[in-house]
């Protein structure tokens, strides 16, 4: 499955290349904007993912679309033997590597440049795999999920945190207004990439959330796919096993 929503509508680059370029462009102020636009609630969402992963006591964790390393750093509290953060954007990784070193976690967390749809790992390598706000950026969703399934150990856990769409009045209308008008406006004021913060809400609106994504997970081999809506349905945590 692929999506028609791309960061730069007039670009001839593939979605994958456009996403890498976009995140390179916004990497310097991505963390700041993320906190503002979610009112810091995304930190609480991430902590819930960490708790779910922690229940499995994993030794090896892969964080895909790790960006500036927020998830990888939070997952370090679980005391695994190894965490690998993978991202397609060199700019985001450079920020993440600096954060990891500042927290003296570079012996535990390895940050690498890589493609979620062509993971550079052997089969059955990781006890747990996480993706925070990244699956909607996959160029080919099925291919990315199949790669994740391949490198996850049997009985391993896969946890996704992704934006979704509130369905109840008036939250739905407020959320849509905020996503369509407020987020792009803030992005244009603060970010040097004026298109990025229009693409992010658009890609979230296009993403097959809730039970639809559970079905996609199971179609690609995962078991026990569940979703938990967060904050009136503005985000969801998806959990599945191999």
Tab-separated table of N, CA, C and O in Angstrom, residues 117-210:
chain	number	residue	atom	x	y	z
A	117	UNK	N	11.896	0.345	4.841
A	117	UNK	CA	11.408	-0.649	3.886
A	117	UNK	C	12.514	-1.571	3.379
A	117	UNK	O	12.278	-2.440	2.537
A	118	UNK	N	13.721	-1.387	3.897
A	118	UNK	CA	14.857	-2.243	3.546
A	118	UNK	C	15.815	-2.268	4.736
A	118	UNK	O	16.921	-1.752	4.682
A	119	UNK	N	15.353	-2.886	5.826
A	119	UNK	CA	16.089	-2.828	7.088
A	119	UNK	C	17.392	-3.631	7.006
A	119	UNK	O	17.397	-4.768	6.541
A	120	UNK	N	18.497	-3.055	7.481
A	120	UNK	CA	19.815	-3.702	7.373
A	120	UNK	C	20.105	-4.666	8.526
A	120	UNK	O	21.173	-4.617	9.142
A	121	UNK	N	19.155	-5.538	8.824
A	121	UNK	CA	19.287	-6.470	9.942
A	121	UNK	C	18.877	-7.871	9.511
A	121	UNK	O	18.062	-8.038	8.598
A	122	UNK	N	19.418	-8.865	10.223
A	122	UNK	CA	19.030	-10.250	9.961
A	122	UNK	C	17.635	-10.530	10.508
A	122	UNK	O	17.099	-9.760	11.302
A	123	UNK	N	17.063	-11.637	10.075
A	123	UNK	CA	15.737	-12.046	10.540
A	123	UNK	C	15.736	-12.275	12.055
A	123	UNK	O	16.751	-12.675	12.637
A	124	UNK	N	14.586	-12.031	12.676
A	124	UNK	CA	14.362	-12.403	14.081
A	124	UNK	C	15.416	-11.814	15.031
A	124	UNK	O	15.946	-12.514	15.897
A	125	UNK	N	15.712	-10.539	14.885
A	125	UNK	CA	16.796	-9.919	15.668
A	125	UNK	C	16.327	-9.207	16.927
A	125	UNK	O	17.007	-9.229	17.948
A	126	UNK	N	15.138	-8.571	16.897
A	126	UNK	CA	14.744	-7.665	17.979
A	126	UNK	C	13.587	-8.207	18.820
A	126	UNK	O	12.628	-8.761	18.290
A	127	UNK	N	13.685	-7.980	20.130
A	127	UNK	CA	12.609	-8.363	21.044
A	127	UNK	C	11.425	-7.410	20.939
A	127	UNK	O	10.273	-7.791	21.159
A	128	UNK	N	11.719	-6.150	20.625
A	128	UNK	CA	10.664	-5.133	20.522
A	128	UNK	C	11.032	-4.131	19.443
A	128	UNK	O	12.207	-3.788	19.268
A	129	UNK	N	10.015	-3.665	18.727
A	129	UNK	CA	10.204	-2.630	17.706
A	129	UNK	C	9.139	-1.557	17.916
A	129	UNK	O	7.968	-1.871	18.131
A	130	UNK	N	9.562	-0.302	17.873
A	130	UNK	CA	8.630	0.811	18.041
A	130	UNK	C	8.714	1.749	16.836
A	130	UNK	O	9.766	1.852	16.182
A	131	UNK	N	7.606	2.418	16.552
A	131	UNK	CA	7.578	3.500	15.563
A	131	UNK	C	6.711	4.613	16.130
A	131	UNK	O	5.535	4.388	16.427
A	132	UNK	N	7.284	5.788	16.290
A	132	UNK	CA	6.526	6.925	16.787
A	132	UNK	C	6.285	7.943	15.686
A	132	UNK	O	7.240	8.540	15.189
A	133	UNK	N	5.041	8.112	15.292
A	133	UNK	CA	4.661	9.090	14.271
A	133	UNK	C	5.483	8.913	12.997
A	133	UNK	O	5.980	9.878	12.421
A	134	UNK	N	5.617	7.661	12.569
A	134	UNK	CA	6.446	7.407	11.389
A	134	UNK	C	5.820	6.529	10.327
A	134	UNK	O	6.174	6.629	9.158
A	135	UNK	N	4.888	5.656	10.701
A	135	UNK	CA	4.382	4.708	9.704
A	135	UNK	C	3.626	5.413	8.577
A	135	UNK	O	3.607	4.947	7.441
A	136	UNK	N	3.029	6.561	8.884
A	136	UNK	CA	2.291	7.258	7.828
A	136	UNK	C	3.231	7.871	6.792
A	136	UNK	O	2.790	8.294	5.724
A	137	UNK	N	4.526	7.898	7.097
A	137	UNK	CA	5.506	8.415	6.144
A	137	UNK	C	6.132	7.324	5.289
A	137	UNK	O	6.934	7.637	4.398
A	138	UNK	N	5.793	6.059	5.545
A	138	UNK	CA	6.322	4.980	4.711
A	138	UNK	C	5.820	5.172	3.284
A	138	UNK	O	4.639	5.452	3.066
A	139	UNK	N	6.699	5.000	2.324
A	139	UNK	CA	6.259	5.094	0.931
A	139	UNK	C	5.375	3.903	0.576
A	139	UNK	O	4.345	4.044	-0.077
A	140	UNK	N	5.796	2.724	1.030
A	140	UNK	CA	5.008	1.511	0.826
A	140	UNK	C	4.743	0.895	2.191
A	140	UNK	O	5.623	0.264	2.779
A	141	UNK	N	3.543	1.103	2.713
A	141	UNK	CA	3.221	0.693	4.078
A	141	UNK	C	3.357	-0.816	4.259
A	141	UNK	O	3.946	-1.281	5.242
A	142	UNK	N	2.834	-1.583	3.314
A	142	UNK	CA	2.919	-3.039	3.432
A	142	UNK	C	4.372	-3.511	3.463
A	142	UNK	O	4.744	-4.355	4.284
A	143	UNK	N	5.183	-2.971	2.589
A	143	UNK	CA	6.593	-3.383	2.540
A	143	UNK	C	7.305	-3.047	3.847
A	143	UNK	O	8.088	-3.855	4.364
A	144	UNK	N	7.031	-1.862	4.379
A	144	UNK	CA	7.647	-1.480	5.648
A	144	UNK	C	7.244	-2.404	6.789
A	144	UNK	O	8.075	-2.824	7.595
A	145	UNK	N	5.959	-2.740	6.843
A	145	UNK	CA	5.474	-3.639	7.902
A	145	UNK	C	6.037	-5.047	7.739
A	145	UNK	O	6.350	-5.719	8.730
A	146	UNK	N	6.180	-5.501	6.505
A	146	UNK	CA	6.754	-6.824	6.267
A	146	UNK	C	8.210	-6.889	6.705
A	146	UNK	O	8.663	-7.903	7.246
A	147	UNK	N	8.938	-5.805	6.498
A	147	UNK	CA	10.328	-5.745	6.959
A	147	UNK	C	10.395	-5.746	8.485
A	147	UNK	O	11.248	-6.409	9.084
A	148	UNK	N	9.504	-5.011	9.119
A	148	UNK	CA	9.455	-5.000	10.578
A	148	UNK	C	9.144	-6.398	11.105
A	148	UNK	O	9.783	-6.880	12.052
A	149	UNK	N	8.177	-7.034	10.491
A	149	UNK	CA	7.822	-8.405	10.895
A	149	UNK	C	9.032	-9.332	10.747
A	149	UNK	O	9.297	-10.169	11.620
A	150	UNK	N	9.768	-9.173	9.683
A	150	UNK	CA	10.918	-10.050	9.412
A	150	UNK	C	11.977	-9.959	10.501
A	150	UNK	O	12.516	-10.985	10.946
A	151	UNK	N	12.286	-8.748	10.952
A	151	UNK	CA	13.386	-8.584	11.916
A	151	UNK	C	12.934	-8.696	13.369
A	151	UNK	O	13.766	-8.680	14.281
A	152	UNK	N	11.624	-8.809	13.608
A	152	UNK	CA	11.108	-8.998	14.961
A	152	UNK	C	11.210	-10.465	15.349
A	152	UNK	O	10.933	-11.352	14.542
A	153	UNK	N	11.614	-10.730	16.582
A	153	UNK	CA	11.706	-12.112	17.060
A	153	UNK	C	10.311	-12.717	17.226
A	153	UNK	O	9.347	-11.994	17.493
A	154	UNK	N	10.192	-14.038	17.099
A	154	UNK	CA	8.919	-14.687	17.439
A	154	UNK	C	8.504	-14.319	18.864
A	154	UNK	O	9.347	-14.287	19.771
A	155	UNK	N	7.237	-13.987	19.031
A	155	UNK	CA	6.667	-13.510	20.297
A	155	UNK	C	7.122	-12.095	20.665
A	155	UNK	O	6.798	-11.604	21.750
A	156	UNK	N	7.869	-11.459	19.761
A	156	UNK	CA	8.270	-10.082	20.011
A	156	UNK	C	7.087	-9.140	19.875
A	156	UNK	O	6.052	-9.475	19.291
A	157	UNK	N	7.245	-7.926	20.410
A	157	UNK	CA	6.145	-6.961	20.404
A	157	UNK	C	6.472	-5.788	19.471
A	157	UNK	O	7.610	-5.303	19.437
A	158	UNK	N	5.475	-5.367	18.728
A	158	UNK	CA	5.573	-4.218	17.834
A	158	UNK	C	4.574	-3.177	18.311
A	158	UNK	O	3.377	-3.469	18.428
A	159	UNK	N	5.060	-1.963	18.609
A	159	UNK	CA	4.186	-0.924	19.142
A	159	UNK	C	4.334	0.343	18.294
A	159	UNK	O	5.450	0.831	18.073
A	160	UNK	N	3.201	0.846	17.834
A	160	UNK	CA	3.164	2.035	16.993
A	160	UNK	C	2.388	3.138	17.712
A	160	UNK	O	1.295	2.905	18.228
A	161	UNK	N	2.968	4.327	17.750
A	161	UNK	CA	2.247	5.524	18.190
A	161	UNK	C	2.051	6.396	16.954
A	161	UNK	O	3.021	6.751	16.282
A	162	UNK	N	0.794	6.686	16.643
A	162	UNK	CA	0.521	7.438	15.425
A	162	UNK	C	-0.683	8.344	15.628
A	162	UNK	O	-1.576	8.031	16.417
A	163	UNK	N	-0.686	9.456	14.934
A	163	UNK	CA	-1.842	10.337	14.981
A	163	UNK	C	-3.041	9.653	14.329
A	163	UNK	O	-2.888	8.831	13.429
A	164	UNK	N	-4.216	9.987	14.800
A	164	UNK	CA	-5.448	9.469	14.210
A	164	UNK	C	-6.466	10.597	14.181
A	164	UNK	O	-6.107	11.765	14.370
A	165	UNK	N	-7.712	10.262	13.940
A	165	UNK	CA	-8.726	11.294	13.745
A	165	UNK	C	-9.853	11.139	14.768
A	165	UNK	O	-10.525	10.109	14.794
A	166	UNK	N	-10.094	12.147	15.619
A	166	UNK	CA	-11.253	12.095	16.515
A	166	UNK	C	-12.538	11.970	15.696
A	166	UNK	O	-12.644	12.519	14.603
A	167	UNK	N	-13.511	11.262	16.255
A	167	UNK	CA	-14.741	11.005	15.509
A	167	UNK	C	-15.975	11.658	16.119
A	167	UNK	O	-17.030	11.700	15.484
A	168	UNK	N	-15.860	12.161	17.335
A	168	UNK	CA	-17.035	12.696	18.028
A	168	UNK	C	-17.075	14.222	18.017
A	168	UNK	O	-16.050	14.895	18.163
A	169	UNK	N	-18.273	14.770	17.848
A	169	UNK	CA	-18.506	16.211	17.928
A	169	UNK	C	-18.360	16.675	19.384
A	169	UNK	O	-18.785	15.959	20.293
A	170	UNK	N	-17.746	17.806	19.659
A	170	UNK	CA	-17.146	18.773	18.725
A	170	UNK	C	-15.646	18.596	18.559
A	170	UNK	O	-14.998	19.396	17.890
A	171	UNK	N	-15.078	17.542	19.204
A	171	UNK	CA	-13.628	17.342	19.146
A	171	UNK	C	-13.159	17.167	17.705
A	171	UNK	O	-12.125	17.710	17.299
A	172	UNK	N	-13.940	16.448	16.917
A	172	UNK	CA	-13.573	16.218	15.517
A	172	UNK	C	-13.410	17.539	14.779
A	172	UNK	O	-12.416	17.763	14.078
A	173	UNK	N	-14.382	18.442	14.940
A	173	UNK	CA	-14.349	19.721	14.233
A	173	UNK	C	-13.196	20.605	14.722
A	173	UNK	O	-12.496	21.248	13.931
A	174	UNK	N	-12.977	20.622	16.040
A	174	UNK	CA	-11.878	21.405	16.606
A	174	UNK	C	-10.525	20.874	16.141
A	174	UNK	O	-9.632	21.644	15.782
A	175	UNK	N	-10.384	19.559	16.151
A	175	UNK	CA	-9.135	18.926	15.735
A	175	UNK	C	-8.846	19.220	14.259
A	175	UNK	O	-7.711	19.539	13.885
A	176	UNK	N	-9.872	19.118	13.426
A	176	UNK	CA	-9.693	19.375	11.996
A	176	UNK	C	-9.282	20.831	11.741
A	176	UNK	O	-8.415	21.107	10.898
A	177	UNK	N	-9.900	21.766	12.471
A	177	UNK	CA	-9.543	23.178	12.330
A	177	UNK	C	-8.098	23.409	12.763
A	177	UNK	O	-7.321	24.087	12.071
A	178	UNK	N	-7.735	22.828	13.900
A	178	UNK	CA	-6.375	22.974	14.423
A	178	UNK	C	-5.355	22.411	13.440
A	178	UNK	O	-4.320	23.032	13.170
A	179	UNK	N	-5.658	21.221	12.888
A	179	UNK	CA	-4.730	20.561	11.970
A	179	UNK	C	-4.597	21.306	10.650
A	179	UNK	O	-3.503	21.434	10.098
A	180	UNK	N	-5.723	21.806	10.150
A	180	UNK	CA	-5.738	22.422	8.821
A	180	UNK	C	-5.200	23.848	8.817
A	180	UNK	O	-4.553	24.270	7.848
A	181	UNK	N	-5.436	24.580	9.904
A	181	UNK	CA	-5.084	25.997	9.906
A	181	UNK	C	-3.996	26.381	10.908
A	181	UNK	O	-3.061	27.113	10.573
A	182	UNK	N	-4.107	25.903	12.136
A	182	UNK	CA	-3.182	26.351	13.184
A	182	UNK	C	-1.792	25.749	13.009
A	182	UNK	O	-0.779	26.467	13.047
A	183	UNK	N	-1.716	24.422	12.821
A	183	UNK	CA	-0.407	23.774	12.692
A	183	UNK	C	0.390	24.325	11.512
A	183	UNK	O	1.561	24.693	11.673
A	184	UNK	N	-0.205	24.431	10.300
A	184	UNK	CA	0.566	25.016	9.195
A	184	UNK	C	0.998	26.458	9.449
A	184	UNK	O	2.095	26.859	9.047
A	185	UNK	N	0.158	27.229	10.133
A	185	UNK	CA	0.503	28.630	10.424
A	185	UNK	C	1.697	28.712	11.363
A	185	UNK	O	2.641	29.486	11.130
A	186	UNK	N	1.670	27.925	12.430
A	186	UNK	CA	2.805	27.907	13.362
A	186	UNK	C	4.065	27.433	12.634
A	186	UNK	O	5.147	27.994	12.797
A	187	UNK	N	3.905	26.379	11.820
A	187	UNK	CA	5.037	25.844	11.078
A	187	UNK	C	5.671	26.873	10.162
A	187	UNK	O	6.902	26.996	10.081
A	188	UNK	N	4.844	27.645	9.473
A	188	UNK	CA	5.358	28.670	8.564
A	188	UNK	C	6.090	29.775	9.319
A	188	UNK	O	7.059	30.344	8.824
A	189	UNK	N	5.623	30.088	10.531
A	189	UNK	CA	6.245	31.147	11.318
A	189	UNK	C	7.605	30.727	11.864
A	189	UNK	O	8.532	31.530	11.939
A	190	UNK	N	7.725	29.459	12.251
A	190	UNK	CA	8.918	29.007	12.970
A	190	UNK	C	9.873	28.204	12.098
A	190	UNK	O	11.088	28.290	12.250
A	191	UNK	N	9.335	27.416	11.180
A	191	UNK	CA	10.162	26.508	10.389
A	191	UNK	C	10.563	27.142	9.070
A	191	UNK	O	9.809	27.896	8.465
A	192	UNK	N	11.747	26.770	8.589
A	192	UNK	CA	12.187	27.281	7.280
A	192	UNK	C	11.574	26.477	6.130
A	192	UNK	O	11.686	26.877	4.973
A	193	UNK	N	10.933	25.368	6.453
A	193	UNK	CA	10.254	24.569	5.433
A	193	UNK	C	8.748	24.787	5.577
A	193	UNK	O	8.101	24.184	6.424
A	194	UNK	N	8.194	25.663	4.777
A	194	UNK	CA	6.801	26.066	4.942
A	194	UNK	C	5.822	24.967	4.540
A	194	UNK	O	4.675	24.965	4.974
A	195	UNK	N	6.265	24.028	3.740
A	195	UNK	CA	5.377	22.957	3.274
A	195	UNK	C	5.259	21.827	4.304
A	195	UNK	O	4.234	21.151	4.382
A	196	UNK	N	6.290	21.643	5.120
A	196	UNK	CA	6.355	20.482	6.014
A	196	UNK	C	5.147	20.383	6.935
A	196	UNK	O	4.578	19.312	7.115
A	197	UNK	N	4.753	21.517	7.510
A	197	UNK	CA	3.694	21.467	8.517
A	197	UNK	C	2.290	21.565	7.916
A	197	UNK	O	1.315	21.652	8.639
A	198	UNK	N	2.222	21.532	6.604
A	198	UNK	CA	0.961	21.235	5.926
A	198	UNK	C	0.904	19.747	5.609
A	198	UNK	O	-0.136	19.108	5.737
A	199	UNK	N	2.057	19.203	5.194
A	199	UNK	CA	2.114	17.774	4.871
A	199	UNK	C	1.795	16.897	6.075
A	199	UNK	O	1.054	15.913	5.954
A	200	UNK	N	2.320	17.236	7.237
A	200	UNK	CA	2.161	16.360	8.406
A	200	UNK	C	0.688	16.152	8.776
A	200	UNK	O	0.255	15.013	8.958
A	201	UNK	N	-0.146	17.201	8.870
A	201	UNK	CA	-1.574	16.970	9.120
A	201	UNK	C	-2.273	16.248	7.960
A	201	UNK	O	-3.159	15.429	8.182
A	202	UNK	N	-1.870	16.557	6.728
A	202	UNK	CA	-2.482	15.898	5.569
A	202	UNK	C	-2.211	14.394	5.590
A	202	UNK	O	-3.106	13.580	5.328
A	203	UNK	N	-0.981	14.022	5.892
A	203	UNK	CA	-0.627	12.599	5.914
A	203	UNK	C	-1.351	11.888	7.049
A	203	UNK	O	-1.742	10.719	6.916
A	204	UNK	N	-1.560	12.593	8.175
A	204	UNK	CA	-2.294	11.999	9.293
A	204	UNK	C	-3.753	11.765	8.922
A	204	UNK	O	-4.343	10.731	9.259
A	205	UNK	N	-4.335	12.711	8.195
A	205	UNK	CA	-5.739	12.582	7.797
A	205	UNK	C	-5.931	11.437	6.816
A	205	UNK	O	-6.982	10.794	6.789
A	206	UNK	N	-4.925	11.147	6.004
A	206	UNK	CA	-5.010	10.108	4.985
A	206	UNK	C	-4.768	8.717	5.563
A	206	UNK	O	-5.179	7.716	4.984
A	207	UNK	N	-4.116	8.652	6.733
A	207	UNK	CA	-3.666	7.365	7.275
A	207	UNK	C	-4.848	6.505	7.749
A	207	UNK	O	-5.772	7.007	8.395
A	208	UNK	N	-4.825	5.201	7.437
A	208	UNK	CA	-5.913	4.304	7.857
A	208	UNK	C	-5.808	3.948	9.338
A	208	UNK	O	-5.144	2.985	9.720
A	209	UNK	N	-6.472	4.710	10.172
A	209	UNK	CA	-6.313	4.561	11.619
A	209	UNK	C	-7.321	3.562	12.197
A	209	UNK	O	-8.244	3.099	11.519
A	210	UNK	N	-7.125	3.235	13.483
A	210	UNK	CA	-8.056	2.357	14.198
A	210	UNK	C	-8.050	0.937	13.667
A	210	UNK	O	-7.002	0.365	13.360
